[in-house]
């Protein structure tokens, strides 16, 4: 059962990033940030951006100086994407407890 839940979460993560890439190429990154991240997985990701920014500030990535922002922008983006991936995986995995809670037909998978 755990294997089925992890596979579901990995598929959900892949679908999320596929949609992210396709829709951001078509509509732009602003549409993705606002529409997809804040409305599709609302309310769990409402404060994710602020939490990641808080972590980055405590890691030493300042947003005060333009040179710091330009120099660390790629690191900032990578860290944001890592946190979004962890978030989507966690939400998808927790969602499986509701989706597969009545799935008693796959007891053979648990024994193997």
PDB file of C-alpha atoms in Angstrom:
ATOM      1  CA  UNK A   1       0.000   0.000   0.000  1.00  0.00           C
ATOM      2  CA  UNK A   2       2.862   2.363   0.806  1.00  0.00           C
ATOM      3  CA  UNK A   3       4.439   1.600  -2.573  1.00  0.00           C
ATOM      4  CA  UNK A   4       1.166   2.514  -4.299  1.00  0.00           C
ATOM      5  CA  UNK A   5       0.977   5.796  -2.374  1.00  0.00           C
ATOM      6  CA  UNK A   6       4.572   6.742  -3.155  1.00  0.00           C
ATOM      7  CA  UNK A   7       4.084   5.954  -6.853  1.00  0.00           C
ATOM      8  CA  UNK A   8       0.963   8.122  -6.886  1.00  0.00           C
ATOM      9  CA  UNK A   9       2.864  11.003  -5.273  1.00  0.00           C
ATOM     10  CA  UNK A  10       5.725  10.677  -7.779  1.00  0.00           C
ATOM     11  CA  UNK A  11       3.263  10.686 -10.689  1.00  0.00           C
ATOM     12  CA  UNK A  12       1.510  13.747  -9.249  1.00  0.00           C
ATOM     13  CA  UNK A  13       4.869  15.504  -8.954  1.00  0.00           C
ATOM     14  CA  UNK A  14       5.691  14.683 -12.576  1.00  0.00           C
ATOM     15  CA  UNK A  15       2.292  15.873 -13.769  1.00  0.00           C
ATOM     16  CA  UNK A  16       2.679  19.093 -11.775  1.00  0.00           C
ATOM     17  CA  UNK A  17       6.058  19.941 -13.327  1.00  0.00           C
ATOM     18  CA  UNK A  18       4.862  18.951 -16.820  1.00  0.00           C
ATOM     19  CA  UNK A  19       1.888  21.304 -16.474  1.00  0.00           C
ATOM     20  CA  UNK A  20       4.175  23.956 -15.018  1.00  0.00           C
ATOM     21  CA  UNK A  21       6.543  23.845 -17.989  1.00  0.00           C
ATOM     22  CA  UNK A  22       3.843  23.663 -20.669  1.00  0.00           C
ATOM     23  CA  UNK A  23       1.589  26.369 -19.222  1.00  0.00           C
ATOM     24  CA  UNK A  24       4.479  28.689 -18.372  1.00  0.00           C
ATOM     25  CA  UNK A  25       5.746  28.414 -21.959  1.00  0.00           C
ATOM     26  CA  UNK A  26       2.283  29.248 -23.280  1.00  0.00           C
ATOM     27  CA  UNK A  27       1.047  31.857 -20.801  1.00  0.00           C
ATOM     28  CA  UNK A  28       4.194  33.035 -19.052  1.00  0.00           C
ATOM     29  CA  UNK A  29       5.666  32.648 -15.604  1.00  0.00           C
ATOM     30  CA  UNK A  30       3.392  35.216 -13.917  1.00  0.00           C
ATOM     31  CA  UNK A  31       0.302  33.194 -14.846  1.00  0.00           C
ATOM     32  CA  UNK A  32       1.929  30.099 -13.395  1.00  0.00           C
ATOM     33  CA  UNK A  33       2.862  31.729 -10.108  1.00  0.00           C
ATOM     34  CA  UNK A  34      -0.563  33.252  -9.547  1.00  0.00           C
ATOM     35  CA  UNK A  35      -3.066  30.903 -11.144  1.00  0.00           C
ATOM     36  CA  UNK A  36      -1.482  27.500 -10.906  1.00  0.00           C
ATOM     37  CA  UNK A  37       0.424  27.581  -7.627  1.00  0.00           C
ATOM     38  CA  UNK A  38      -1.954  29.665  -5.530  1.00  0.00           C
ATOM     39  CA  UNK A  39      -5.308  28.427  -6.811  1.00  0.00           C
ATOM     40  CA  UNK A  40      -4.687  24.820  -7.796  1.00  0.00           C
ATOM     41  CA  UNK A  41      -3.059  23.740  -4.554  1.00  0.00           C
ATOM     42  CA  UNK A  42      -4.700  26.346  -2.343  1.00  0.00           C
ATOM     43  CA  UNK A  43      -4.710  26.666   0.657  1.00  0.00           C
ATOM     44  CA  UNK A  44      -1.656  24.521   1.363  1.00  0.00           C
ATOM     45  CA  UNK A  45       0.758  26.666  -0.643  1.00  0.00           C
ATOM     46  CA  UNK A  46      -0.559  30.094   0.324  1.00  0.00           C
ATOM     47  CA  UNK A  47       2.401  30.937   2.517  1.00  0.00           C
ATOM     48  CA  UNK A  48       4.986  28.636   0.941  1.00  0.00           C
ATOM     49  CA  UNK A  49       6.636  31.498  -0.958  1.00  0.00           C
ATOM     50  CA  UNK A  50       6.947  33.590   2.214  1.00  0.00           C
ATOM     51  CA  UNK A  51       8.281  30.631   4.182  1.00  0.00           C
ATOM     52  CA  UNK A  52      10.947  29.946   1.559  1.00  0.00           C
ATOM     53  CA  UNK A  53      11.889  33.639   1.450  1.00  0.00           C
ATOM     54  CA  UNK A  54      12.216  33.659   5.245  1.00  0.00           C
ATOM     55  CA  UNK A  55      14.501  30.615   5.088  1.00  0.00           C
ATOM     56  CA  UNK A  56      16.576  32.233   2.331  1.00  0.00           C
ATOM     57  CA  UNK A  57      16.974  35.451   4.331  1.00  0.00           C
ATOM     58  CA  UNK A  58      18.261  33.452   7.292  1.00  0.00           C
ATOM     59  CA  UNK A  59      20.637  31.595   4.988  1.00  0.00           C
ATOM     60  CA  UNK A  60      22.139  34.945   3.985  1.00  0.00           C
ATOM     61  CA  UNK A  61      20.396  35.644   0.675  1.00  0.00           C
ATOM     62  CA  UNK A  62      19.501  39.306   0.934  1.00  0.00           C
ATOM     63  CA  UNK A  63      16.958  41.047  -1.267  1.00  0.00           C
ATOM     64  CA  UNK A  64      18.135  44.517  -0.290  1.00  0.00           C
ATOM     65  CA  UNK A  65      20.981  44.990  -2.748  1.00  0.00           C
ATOM     66  CA  UNK A  66      20.350  44.558  -6.480  1.00  0.00           C
ATOM     67  CA  UNK A  67      23.731  42.873  -6.903  1.00  0.00           C
ATOM     68  CA  UNK A  68      22.817  40.276  -4.265  1.00  0.00           C
ATOM     69  CA  UNK A  69      19.481  39.640  -5.933  1.00  0.00           C
ATOM     70  CA  UNK A  70      21.008  39.185  -9.377  1.00  0.00           C
ATOM     71  CA  UNK A  71      23.884  37.058  -8.118  1.00  0.00           C
ATOM     72  CA  UNK A  72      21.714  34.739  -6.061  1.00  0.00           C
ATOM     73  CA  UNK A  73      18.633  34.622  -8.307  1.00  0.00           C
ATOM     74  CA  UNK A  74      19.425  31.224  -9.801  1.00  0.00           C
ATOM     75  CA  UNK A  75      20.107  29.757  -6.339  1.00  0.00           C
ATOM     76  CA  UNK A  76      16.881  31.317  -5.060  1.00  0.00           C
ATOM     77  CA  UNK A  77      14.912  29.833  -7.963  1.00  0.00           C
ATOM     78  CA  UNK A  78      16.389  26.361  -7.478  1.00  0.00           C
ATOM     79  CA  UNK A  79      15.591  26.430  -3.753  1.00  0.00           C
ATOM     80  CA  UNK A  80      12.013  27.556  -4.502  1.00  0.00           C
ATOM     81  CA  UNK A  81      11.583  24.682  -6.961  1.00  0.00           C
ATOM     82  CA  UNK A  82      12.966  22.194  -4.436  1.00  0.00           C
ATOM     83  CA  UNK A  83      10.491  23.393  -1.801  1.00  0.00           C
ATOM     84  CA  UNK A  84       7.603  23.288  -4.306  1.00  0.00           C
ATOM     85  CA  UNK A  85       8.586  19.719  -5.228  1.00  0.00           C
ATOM     86  CA  UNK A  86       8.682  18.668  -1.578  1.00  0.00           C
ATOM     87  CA  UNK A  87       5.334  20.378  -1.016  1.00  0.00           C
ATOM     88  CA  UNK A  88       3.626  18.732  -4.005  1.00  0.00           C
ATOM     89  CA  UNK A  89       5.037  15.312  -3.085  1.00  0.00           C
ATOM     90  CA  UNK A  90       3.859  15.676   0.527  1.00  0.00           C
ATOM     91  CA  UNK A  91       0.379  16.899  -0.411  1.00  0.00           C
ATOM     92  CA  UNK A  92       0.010  14.120  -2.992  1.00  0.00           C
ATOM     93  CA  UNK A  93       1.168  11.481  -0.517  1.00  0.00           C
ATOM     94  CA  UNK A  94      -1.257  12.727   2.139  1.00  0.00           C
ATOM     95  CA  UNK A  95      -4.026  12.809  -0.458  1.00  0.00           C
ATOM     96  CA  UNK A  96      -3.545   9.083  -1.019  1.00  0.00           C
ATOM     97  CA  UNK A  97      -4.806   8.378   2.489  1.00  0.00           C
ATOM     98  CA  UNK A  98      -8.201   9.658   1.330  1.00  0.00           C
ATOM     99  CA  UNK A  99      -8.039   8.137  -2.157  1.00  0.00           C
ATOM    100  CA  UNK A 100      -6.828   4.669  -1.217  1.00  0.00           C
ATOM    101  CA  UNK A 101      -8.301   4.310   2.275  1.00  0.00           C
ATOM    102  CA  UNK A 102     -11.059   1.940   1.079  1.00  0.00           C
ATOM    103  CA  UNK A 103      -8.835   0.019  -1.328  1.00  0.00           C
ATOM    104  CA  UNK A 104      -8.846  -3.421   0.308  1.00  0.00           C
ATOM    105  CA  UNK A 105      -8.326  -5.327  -2.925  1.00  0.00           C
ATOM    106  CA  UNK A 106      -4.559  -4.789  -3.010  1.00  0.00           C
ATOM    107  CA  UNK A 107      -3.565  -6.708   0.126  1.00  0.00           C
ATOM    108  CA  UNK A 108      -1.301  -8.936  -1.988  1.00  0.00           C
ATOM    109  CA  UNK A 109       0.965  -5.943  -2.703  1.00  0.00           C
ATOM    110  CA  UNK A 110       1.505  -5.317   1.011  1.00  0.00           C
ATOM    111  CA  UNK A 111       2.774  -8.833   1.628  1.00  0.00           C
ATOM    112  CA  UNK A 112       5.418  -8.694  -1.100  1.00  0.00           C
TER     113      UNK A 112
END
